[in-house]
């Protein structure tokens, strides 16, 4: 099973209802969003004018770079198939791809807030939620769209789907050929793959040819350089406790002052 | 001095601070009130500041109205903008009655308190001070410290400087400073600069 | 601050003088403890409160609230709704943030500073009401009831408006929804088909949807947009006339990039083409229209070529449009529009739309204009009284100044009278939910009106720009905290239902009002008591008002609540032309009043050299200025980039994203700046921006100074002669760069 979402651009009117409903449902801080709507154009596409929207959200990717990027200590987690009740135990970091429903999720209690996953997501679908602080991270935790799994498990539609005024958002199991989402894929709904890559985005778009061209022209992302993302994240998470201590003891200020002094002395020397 | 006398004093202190933050009204903002207020400042060694406030009040033709206007400007709807609404959620959730208000309410409940009929929002500064007063009355110092560090200081430290810097009346500068002083964590002894 | 003691020392040693303060706002009670987890819990487990009726805009979608511990967490469409269903738009969803907006008005305020530069002081309700009552009474005593003018807007303003109009007895009431918006449309259709048209086009079943300058998809009204998209998905062809590649144009089959102000010429040419080529619905015209001959003679000059030249569009395109309409008639939807106060020649354009619908026989047919058969409810309010026309500013020398005006008195007549005190003084002003500073053209003139007053009072939920001019400012409970307004309509429970179902949805509060906010019945009644109208008060509470209104439908608030917040009853479709239905293609009454009896095109002022015409419109996440301070909505669209033609931009040396200000042809500069959106999707002689931005009131901490206030640049006043409504698109601007250089538009 692989949950996925279709956004039918023929129906979308760019009203942002999805964005706001999600904010209310999941208490997303004002300055962030688990999804977004961008108006594209009017621009020339070939000889024609086109204008459409880019309603984006987490793609719950087939090969999610964010999962690979997470440096948190792995832990054993048991997953359960909602349908068959089957379970399986995997060793996962603080973010993972669910082996049964295909969604990508975060364990807030284990997330160290380093931001590696945020930087690794080519769609900028993640943010650090500063409202979520605990002993593990005082900076907040990684947060993003969950495909509304708690709602879906309660038998409800995702909040953004429920409020969509034109039924432009359609949610379901892409692996089930009878589902509406699978039918859209057959009709040609496409995900926004990063340039030259294939990470298998599961939020997909369907629309008039010129609108799709405009969307892909303006919204195709690039993959982050994972090597450096990961290295920076590792460094950050390793040195964090020590740096905190230093800051608490007032040492950082001193170091800063010395550095400034050093620089100005150098200038004088020249 | 016995433990319970101390806690009574602290409790009254919190209540008094809460009172200072009420909308100015001649009903309570009278000579008696200011006597207590100047007294308190005196025992803290803030005599100069006390004099400054006294001067500001005495120079005015209607000091209650001055304070009412200033209160409205600072805390309700003011020009050029409301300086500092006295609600935690405003700083933590950018809204009135955000989830921080709910967390505050839950803390009250955990301690066995609920909002009274006439109460404003749970995260109103006045109620938080009243709550601290009730906790100290019950000698729940652990609760007091926990409340201060998790629910009070995080927003008060944003609120206080806004008022202190932007107020046009020394009374409110003093009130928020007093509250700040009494709710701040004690600095480590070694770093205490002006130890008495 | 140099306190000598440390806190700990002080607490250990000092003994405070007893400051015993009797305050027991916390009442001890044993309650459970809710653990707060990091993960947001979602609203699935929250209490559902039914009966909400949205008023983030005026479409009034039906809501439920998700309430946790007395706190409204989320708004959703009421699952019982057959109108919006479970869907609500961005603004509807963001109602939570209006409810809890930090900047919302909380207590009655008195301005102890100057009008326009207020210093606010909180006062008690008693003091506030005494002041309003005595000051308004003094105006009436000295100058008569006509000495009061009223600027109302929204559901809550109806009750006080009726009080001042009917009981106090002033004609001087100007509603923005009429005089600065859709009044022209209603007046034009009333004088063509005898009815206001609403937006009753059967879009879901139409074959062709015909839009003139529409904001469908930029202004969101949920059920209307649903029908629009369903129509397109069912294969309807879409024709959009707009100088700009609007949201609707982006979905269109034919985009007519018309020159601003010339729409009537375009419509006349289409009609003339249909008439001369005998492509109109002859049977309908014979049976249901009046004045065909005079009408066709009057429009005969409008050949395709003439219109093509006037409208700056290809003649073949007009022909293509006419042919497409004719081929699909009568199942075509000629949309009457909504905001139509554009150029001061708008009554005739709206008449043309109504006539075009008639020529195509597209009234009361599938896919055409089909008024819903709505359920009947009562009209409880202040009793109507006759006050004569002696002080009616619209009557001069026994003649109507604007004979086809919508209800109320045309704004400009009121303003001129207030400023000059001729023919009589107007000295009291009541503003209720309207923001005249950002709805009525020429802000300086508006300021003069306020400055001419002895007393100005304002009732609102937010400190909008106009509230700065109030002497007394009263905080109103919002639509989420009060009973009110009843939405009625028809819809289908299942898509394939044969007959529609009627619904009645009265507004019910989802949460209790906070602080000292009060509703309109309380405020109005208290003022009425103080003005000596105690005995005329029709109801004591808002709840009673709604219950009385529901009486004739045999339901009560309680019964509707038990039904899930919406009452449903069987209905009938609106198809089938009534026998006596008439379309006045030529209207003798209009002709007798000295105006053209057949739809006529009057050209508007040309764009002066170096300028561009300022066009404005709607942002899908905002309702004009009303929602600007909503932090969620503000975050979605914080400013209003100005659309600038790409070739023009190149010539001006302006790039996408540049910051610009404006100066208009009367020398008025914008207070703030915005960014440039360079696009091929707008004509070279016009610029466009979203309306309602750039709030001036610093009390709106999220919205103040964000983007440019288009209204501040609309200083030239055009008045539609038949209706007295404003035209607001005859203003011209130049761009100003950051270093104050003024850029001339190329010829
Ligand atoms: S869209 Fe971004 S956050 Fe979501 S699974 Fe893909 S990489 Fe991860
Ligand atoms: S699926 Fe849920 S979490 Fe994801 S964007 Fe939609 S509402 Fe937000
Ligand atoms: S269209 Fe949107 S703002 Fe208007 S009533 Fe409906 S939900 Fe509310």
CSV table of N, CA and C in Angstrom, one decimal, chain C residues 76-192:
chain,number,residue,atom,x,y,z
C,76,UNK,N,-15.0,24.0,10.4
C,76,UNK,CA,-15.2,23.1,9.2
C,76,UNK,C,-16.5,23.4,8.6
C,77,UNK,N,-16.7,23.0,7.4
C,77,UNK,CA,-18.0,23.1,6.8
C,77,UNK,C,-18.9,22.1,7.5
C,78,UNK,N,-20.2,22.5,7.7
C,78,UNK,CA,-21.1,21.6,8.4
C,78,UNK,C,-21.4,20.4,7.5
C,79,UNK,N,-21.2,19.2,8.0
C,79,UNK,CA,-21.4,18.0,7.1
C,79,UNK,C,-22.9,17.9,6.6
C,80,UNK,N,-23.8,18.6,7.3
C,80,UNK,CA,-25.2,18.6,6.9
C,80,UNK,C,-25.5,19.6,5.8
C,81,UNK,N,-24.5,20.5,5.5
C,81,UNK,CA,-24.7,21.5,4.5
C,81,UNK,C,-24.9,20.9,3.1
C,82,UNK,N,-25.9,21.4,2.4
C,82,UNK,CA,-26.1,21.1,1.0
C,82,UNK,C,-25.7,22.3,0.1
C,83,UNK,N,-24.9,23.1,0.7
C,83,UNK,CA,-24.5,24.4,0.0
C,83,UNK,C,-23.0,24.3,-0.1
C,84,UNK,N,-22.2,24.4,1.0
C,84,UNK,CA,-20.8,24.3,0.9
C,84,UNK,C,-20.3,23.0,1.3
C,85,UNK,N,-21.1,22.1,1.9
C,85,UNK,CA,-20.7,20.8,2.3
C,85,UNK,C,-19.7,20.9,3.4
C,86,UNK,N,-18.7,20.0,3.5
C,86,UNK,CA,-17.6,20.1,4.5
C,86,UNK,C,-16.6,21.1,4.1
C,87,UNK,N,-16.7,21.7,3.0
C,87,UNK,CA,-15.6,22.6,2.5
C,87,UNK,C,-15.9,24.1,2.9
C,88,UNK,N,-14.8,24.7,3.3
C,88,UNK,CA,-14.8,26.2,3.5
C,88,UNK,C,-13.5,26.7,2.9
C,89,UNK,N,-13.5,28.0,2.6
C,89,UNK,CA,-12.4,28.5,1.9
C,89,UNK,C,-11.3,28.9,2.9
C,90,UNK,N,-10.2,29.5,2.4
C,90,UNK,CA,-9.1,29.9,3.3
C,90,UNK,C,-9.6,30.8,4.4
C,91,UNK,N,-10.4,31.8,4.0
C,91,UNK,CA,-10.8,32.8,4.9
C,91,UNK,C,-11.7,32.2,6.0
C,92,UNK,N,-12.6,31.3,5.5
C,92,UNK,CA,-13.5,30.6,6.4
C,92,UNK,C,-12.7,29.8,7.4
C,93,UNK,N,-11.7,29.1,7.0
C,93,UNK,CA,-10.8,28.4,7.9
C,93,UNK,C,-10.1,29.3,8.9
C,94,UNK,N,-9.8,30.5,8.4
C,94,UNK,CA,-9.0,31.4,9.2
C,94,UNK,C,-9.8,32.2,10.2
C,95,UNK,N,-11.1,31.9,10.3
C,95,UNK,CA,-12.0,32.6,11.2
C,95,UNK,C,-11.5,32.5,12.6
C,96,UNK,N,-10.9,31.4,12.9
C,96,UNK,CA,-10.3,31.2,14.3
C,96,UNK,C,-9.4,32.3,14.6
C,97,UNK,N,-8.6,32.8,13.7
C,97,UNK,CA,-7.6,33.8,14.0
C,97,UNK,C,-8.2,35.2,14.0
C,98,UNK,N,-9.4,35.4,13.5
C,98,UNK,CA,-10.1,36.6,13.7
C,98,UNK,C,-10.7,36.6,15.1
C,99,UNK,N,-11.3,35.5,15.5
C,99,UNK,CA,-11.8,35.4,16.8
C,99,UNK,C,-10.8,35.7,17.9
C,100,UNK,N,-9.6,35.2,17.7
C,100,UNK,CA,-8.5,35.4,18.7
C,100,UNK,C,-7.5,36.4,18.3
C,101,UNK,N,-7.8,37.3,17.4
C,101,UNK,CA,-6.9,38.3,16.9
C,101,UNK,C,-6.5,39.2,18.1
C,102,UNK,N,-5.2,39.3,18.3
C,102,UNK,CA,-4.7,40.1,19.4
C,102,UNK,C,-5.2,41.6,19.3
C,103,UNK,N,-5.3,42.1,18.1
C,103,UNK,CA,-5.6,43.5,17.9
C,103,UNK,C,-7.1,43.8,17.9
C,104,UNK,N,-7.9,42.7,18.1
C,104,UNK,CA,-9.4,42.9,18.1
C,104,UNK,C,-9.8,43.9,19.2
C,105,UNK,N,-10.9,44.6,18.9
C,105,UNK,CA,-11.4,45.5,19.9
C,105,UNK,C,-12.0,44.7,21.0
C,106,UNK,N,-11.7,45.1,22.2
C,106,UNK,CA,-12.1,44.3,23.4
C,106,UNK,C,-13.0,45.1,24.4
C,107,UNK,N,-12.8,46.4,24.5
C,107,UNK,CA,-13.6,47.2,25.4
C,107,UNK,C,-14.1,48.4,24.7
C,108,UNK,N,-15.1,49.1,25.2
C,108,UNK,CA,-15.5,50.4,24.6
C,108,UNK,C,-14.3,51.4,24.8
C,109,UNK,N,-14.1,52.1,23.8
C,109,UNK,CA,-13.0,53.1,23.8
C,109,UNK,C,-13.5,54.5,23.5
C,110,UNK,N,-12.9,55.4,24.2
C,110,UNK,CA,-13.2,56.8,24.0
C,110,UNK,C,-12.0,57.5,23.4
C,111,UNK,N,-12.2,58.3,22.4
C,111,UNK,CA,-11.0,59.0,21.8
C,111,UNK,C,-10.8,60.3,22.6
C,112,UNK,N,-9.7,60.4,23.4
C,112,UNK,CA,-9.5,61.6,24.1
C,112,UNK,C,-8.4,62.4,23.4
C,113,UNK,N,-8.1,62.0,22.1
C,113,UNK,CA,-7.2,62.8,21.3
C,113,UNK,C,-8.0,63.4,20.2
C,114,UNK,N,-7.5,63.4,19.0
C,114,UNK,CA,-8.2,64.1,17.9
C,114,UNK,C,-8.8,63.0,16.9
C,115,UNK,N,-9.8,63.4,16.2
C,115,UNK,CA,-10.3,62.5,15.1
C,115,UNK,C,-9.1,62.3,14.1
C,116,UNK,N,-8.9,61.0,13.7
C,116,UNK,CA,-7.8,60.8,12.8
C,116,UNK,C,-6.5,60.5,13.5
C,117,UNK,N,-6.3,61.1,14.7
C,117,UNK,CA,-5.1,60.9,15.5
C,117,UNK,C,-5.6,60.5,16.9
C,118,UNK,N,-6.2,59.4,17.1
C,118,UNK,CA,-6.9,59.1,18.3
C,118,UNK,C,-5.9,58.8,19.5
C,119,UNK,N,-6.3,59.1,20.7
C,119,UNK,CA,-5.7,58.6,21.9
C,119,UNK,C,-6.9,57.9,22.6
C,120,UNK,N,-6.7,56.6,22.7
C,120,UNK,CA,-7.8,55.8,23.2
C,120,UNK,C,-7.8,55.6,24.7
C,121,UNK,N,-8.9,55.6,25.3
C,121,UNK,CA,-9.0,55.3,26.7
C,121,UNK,C,-10.2,54.4,26.9
C,122,UNK,N,-9.9,53.3,27.7
C,122,UNK,CA,-11.0,52.4,27.9
C,122,UNK,C,-12.1,53.0,28.8
C,123,UNK,N,-13.3,52.8,28.4
C,123,UNK,CA,-14.4,53.3,29.3
C,123,UNK,C,-15.4,52.2,29.5
C,124,UNK,N,-16.3,52.4,30.4
C,124,UNK,CA,-17.4,51.4,30.7
C,124,UNK,C,-18.4,51.5,29.6
C,125,UNK,N,-19.2,50.4,29.5
C,125,UNK,CA,-20.3,50.4,28.5
C,125,UNK,C,-21.3,51.5,28.8
C,126,UNK,N,-21.5,51.7,30.1
C,126,UNK,CA,-22.5,52.7,30.5
C,126,UNK,C,-22.1,54.1,30.0
C,127,UNK,N,-20.8,54.4,30.3
C,127,UNK,CA,-20.4,55.7,29.8
C,127,UNK,C,-20.4,55.8,28.3
C,128,UNK,N,-20.0,54.7,27.6
C,128,UNK,CA,-20.0,54.7,26.2
C,128,UNK,C,-21.4,54.9,25.6
C,129,UNK,N,-22.3,54.2,26.1
C,129,UNK,CA,-23.7,54.3,25.6
C,129,UNK,C,-24.3,55.6,25.9
C,130,UNK,N,-24.1,56.1,27.1
C,130,UNK,CA,-24.6,57.4,27.5
C,130,UNK,C,-24.1,58.5,26.5
C,131,UNK,N,-22.8,58.4,26.2
C,131,UNK,CA,-22.2,59.3,25.3
C,131,UNK,C,-22.9,59.2,23.9
C,132,UNK,N,-23.0,58.0,23.4
C,132,UNK,CA,-23.6,57.8,22.1
C,132,UNK,C,-25.0,58.4,22.1
C,133,UNK,N,-25.8,57.9,23.1
C,133,UNK,CA,-27.2,58.3,23.1
C,133,UNK,C,-27.3,59.8,23.2
C,134,UNK,N,-26.6,60.4,24.1
C,134,UNK,CA,-26.9,61.9,24.3
C,134,UNK,C,-26.4,62.7,23.1
C,135,UNK,N,-25.2,62.3,22.5
C,135,UNK,CA,-24.7,63.0,21.4
C,135,UNK,C,-25.6,62.9,20.2
C,136,UNK,N,-26.0,61.7,19.9
C,136,UNK,CA,-26.9,61.5,18.7
C,136,UNK,C,-28.2,62.2,19.0
C,137,UNK,N,-28.7,62.2,20.2
C,137,UNK,CA,-30.0,62.8,20.5
C,137,UNK,C,-29.8,64.4,20.3
C,138,UNK,N,-28.7,64.9,20.7
C,138,UNK,CA,-28.5,66.3,20.6
C,138,UNK,C,-28.5,66.7,19.1
C,139,UNK,N,-27.9,65.8,18.2
C,139,UNK,CA,-27.9,66.1,16.8
C,139,UNK,C,-29.4,66.1,16.3
C,140,UNK,N,-30.1,65.1,16.7
C,140,UNK,CA,-31.5,65.0,16.2
C,140,UNK,C,-32.3,66.2,16.7
C,141,UNK,N,-32.1,66.6,18.0
C,141,UNK,CA,-32.9,67.7,18.6
C,141,UNK,C,-32.6,69.0,17.8
C,142,UNK,N,-31.3,69.2,17.5
C,142,UNK,CA,-30.9,70.4,16.9
C,142,UNK,C,-31.1,70.5,15.4
C,143,UNK,N,-30.9,69.3,14.7
C,143,UNK,CA,-30.9,69.4,13.2
C,143,UNK,C,-31.9,68.5,12.6
C,144,UNK,N,-32.6,67.7,13.4
C,144,UNK,CA,-33.6,66.8,12.9
C,144,UNK,C,-32.9,65.5,12.6
C,145,UNK,N,-33.7,64.4,12.3
C,145,UNK,CA,-33.2,63.1,12.1
C,145,UNK,C,-32.2,63.0,10.9
C,146,UNK,N,-32.5,63.9,9.9
C,146,UNK,CA,-31.6,63.9,8.7
C,146,UNK,C,-30.2,64.4,9.0
C,147,UNK,N,-30.0,64.9,10.2
C,147,UNK,CA,-28.7,65.3,10.7
C,147,UNK,C,-27.8,64.1,11.0
C,148,UNK,N,-28.3,62.9,10.9
C,148,UNK,CA,-27.5,61.7,11.1
C,148,UNK,C,-27.3,60.9,9.8
C,149,UNK,N,-26.0,60.6,9.6
C,149,UNK,CA,-25.8,59.7,8.4
C,149,UNK,C,-25.2,58.4,8.9
C,150,UNK,N,-25.5,57.3,8.2
C,150,UNK,CA,-25.1,56.0,8.6
C,150,UNK,C,-24.4,55.3,7.5
C,151,UNK,N,-23.2,54.6,7.9
C,151,UNK,CA,-22.5,53.8,6.9
C,151,UNK,C,-22.4,52.4,7.4
C,152,UNK,N,-23.4,51.6,7.0
C,152,UNK,CA,-23.4,50.2,7.6
C,152,UNK,C,-22.8,49.2,6.6
C,153,UNK,N,-22.4,48.0,7.1
C,153,UNK,CA,-22.0,46.9,6.2
C,153,UNK,C,-22.0,45.6,7.1
C,154,UNK,N,-22.6,44.6,6.4
C,154,UNK,CA,-22.5,43.3,7.1
C,154,UNK,C,-23.8,43.0,7.8
C,155,UNK,N,-23.9,41.7,8.3
C,155,UNK,CA,-25.1,41.2,8.9
C,155,UNK,C,-25.5,42.0,10.1
C,156,UNK,N,-24.5,42.4,11.0
C,156,UNK,CA,-24.8,43.0,12.2
C,156,UNK,C,-25.3,44.4,12.0
C,157,UNK,N,-25.1,45.0,10.9
C,157,UNK,CA,-25.4,46.4,10.7
C,157,UNK,C,-26.9,46.6,10.3
C,158,UNK,N,-27.5,45.5,10.0
C,158,UNK,CA,-28.9,45.7,9.4
C,158,UNK,C,-29.9,46.2,10.5
C,159,UNK,N,-29.8,45.6,11.7
C,159,UNK,CA,-30.7,46.1,12.8
C,159,UNK,C,-30.5,47.5,13.2
C,160,UNK,N,-29.2,48.0,13.4
C,160,UNK,CA,-29.1,49.4,13.7
C,160,UNK,C,-29.4,50.3,12.5
C,161,UNK,N,-29.2,49.8,11.3
C,161,UNK,CA,-29.5,50.6,10.1
C,161,UNK,C,-31.0,50.8,10.0
C,162,UNK,N,-31.8,49.8,10.3
C,162,UNK,CA,-33.2,49.9,10.3
C,162,UNK,C,-33.7,50.9,11.4
C,163,UNK,N,-33.0,50.8,12.5
C,163,UNK,CA,-33.3,51.7,13.6
C,163,UNK,C,-33.2,53.2,13.1
C,164,UNK,N,-32.0,53.5,12.6
C,164,UNK,CA,-31.8,54.9,12.2
C,164,UNK,C,-32.6,55.3,11.0
C,165,UNK,N,-32.9,54.4,10.1
C,165,UNK,CA,-33.7,54.7,8.9
C,165,UNK,C,-35.2,54.8,9.3
C,166,UNK,N,-35.6,53.8,10.0
C,166,UNK,CA,-37.1,53.7,10.2
C,166,UNK,C,-37.6,54.5,11.4
C,167,UNK,N,-36.9,54.3,12.5
C,167,UNK,CA,-37.4,54.8,13.8
C,167,UNK,C,-36.9,56.3,13.9
C,168,UNK,N,-35.6,56.5,13.8
C,168,UNK,CA,-35.1,57.8,14.0
C,168,UNK,C,-35.6,58.6,12.7
C,169,UNK,N,-35.5,58.0,11.5
C,169,UNK,CA,-36.0,58.7,10.4
C,169,UNK,C,-35.1,59.5,9.5
C,170,UNK,N,-33.9,58.9,9.3
C,170,UNK,CA,-33.0,59.6,8.3
C,170,UNK,C,-32.9,58.8,7.0
C,171,UNK,N,-32.9,59.5,5.9
C,171,UNK,CA,-32.7,58.8,4.6
C,171,UNK,C,-31.2,58.6,4.4
C,172,UNK,N,-30.4,59.2,5.2
C,172,UNK,CA,-28.9,59.3,4.8
C,172,UNK,C,-28.1,58.1,5.2
C,173,UNK,N,-28.5,57.0,4.6
C,173,UNK,CA,-27.8,55.7,4.8
C,173,UNK,C,-27.1,55.3,3.5
C,174,UNK,N,-25.9,54.9,3.6
C,174,UNK,CA,-25.2,54.5,2.4
C,174,UNK,C,-24.5,53.2,2.7
C,175,UNK,N,-25.0,52.1,2.0
C,175,UNK,CA,-24.4,50.8,2.2
C,175,UNK,C,-23.3,50.6,1.1
C,176,UNK,N,-22.2,50.2,1.6
C,176,UNK,CA,-21.1,49.9,0.6
C,176,UNK,C,-21.4,48.8,-0.4
C,177,UNK,N,-22.2,47.8,0.1
C,177,UNK,CA,-22.5,46.7,-0.8
C,177,UNK,C,-23.4,47.1,-1.9
C,178,UNK,N,-24.1,48.3,-1.8
C,178,UNK,CA,-24.9,48.8,-2.9
C,178,UNK,C,-24.0,49.9,-3.7
C,179,UNK,N,-23.7,50.9,-3.0
C,179,UNK,CA,-23.1,52.1,-3.7
C,179,UNK,C,-21.7,52.0,-4.2
C,180,UNK,N,-21.0,51.0,-3.6
C,180,UNK,CA,-19.6,50.8,-4.0
C,180,UNK,C,-19.4,49.4,-4.5
C,181,UNK,N,-20.5,48.7,-4.8
C,181,UNK,CA,-20.4,47.3,-5.2
C,181,UNK,C,-21.4,46.8,-6.2
C,182,UNK,N,-22.5,46.2,-5.7
C,182,UNK,CA,-23.4,45.5,-6.6
C,182,UNK,C,-24.7,46.1,-6.8
C,183,UNK,N,-24.9,47.3,-6.2
C,183,UNK,CA,-26.2,48.0,-6.3
C,183,UNK,C,-26.6,48.3,-7.7
C,184,UNK,N,-25.6,48.6,-8.5
C,184,UNK,CA,-25.9,48.9,-9.9
C,184,UNK,C,-26.5,47.7,-10.7
C,185,UNK,N,-25.9,46.6,-10.4
C,185,UNK,CA,-26.4,45.3,-11.0
C,185,UNK,C,-27.8,45.1,-10.6
C,186,UNK,N,-28.1,45.2,-9.3
C,186,UNK,CA,-29.4,44.9,-8.9
C,186,UNK,C,-30.4,45.9,-9.5
C,187,UNK,N,-30.0,47.2,-9.5
C,187,UNK,CA,-30.9,48.2,-10.1
C,187,UNK,C,-31.2,47.9,-11.5
C,188,UNK,N,-30.1,47.6,-12.3
C,188,UNK,CA,-30.3,47.4,-13.7
C,188,UNK,C,-31.2,46.2,-14.0
C,189,UNK,N,-31.0,45.1,-13.3
C,189,UNK,CA,-31.9,43.9,-13.5
C,189,UNK,C,-33.3,44.2,-13.1
C,190,UNK,N,-33.5,44.9,-11.9
C,190,UNK,CA,-34.8,45.2,-11.5
C,190,UNK,C,-35.5,46.0,-12.6
C,191,UNK,N,-34.8,46.9,-13.3
C,191,UNK,CA,-35.4,47.7,-14.3
C,191,UNK,C,-35.4,47.0,-15.7
C,192,UNK,N,-35.0,45.8,-15.7
C,192,UNK,CA,-35.1,45.0,-17.0
C,192,UNK,C,-36.0,43.8,-16.8
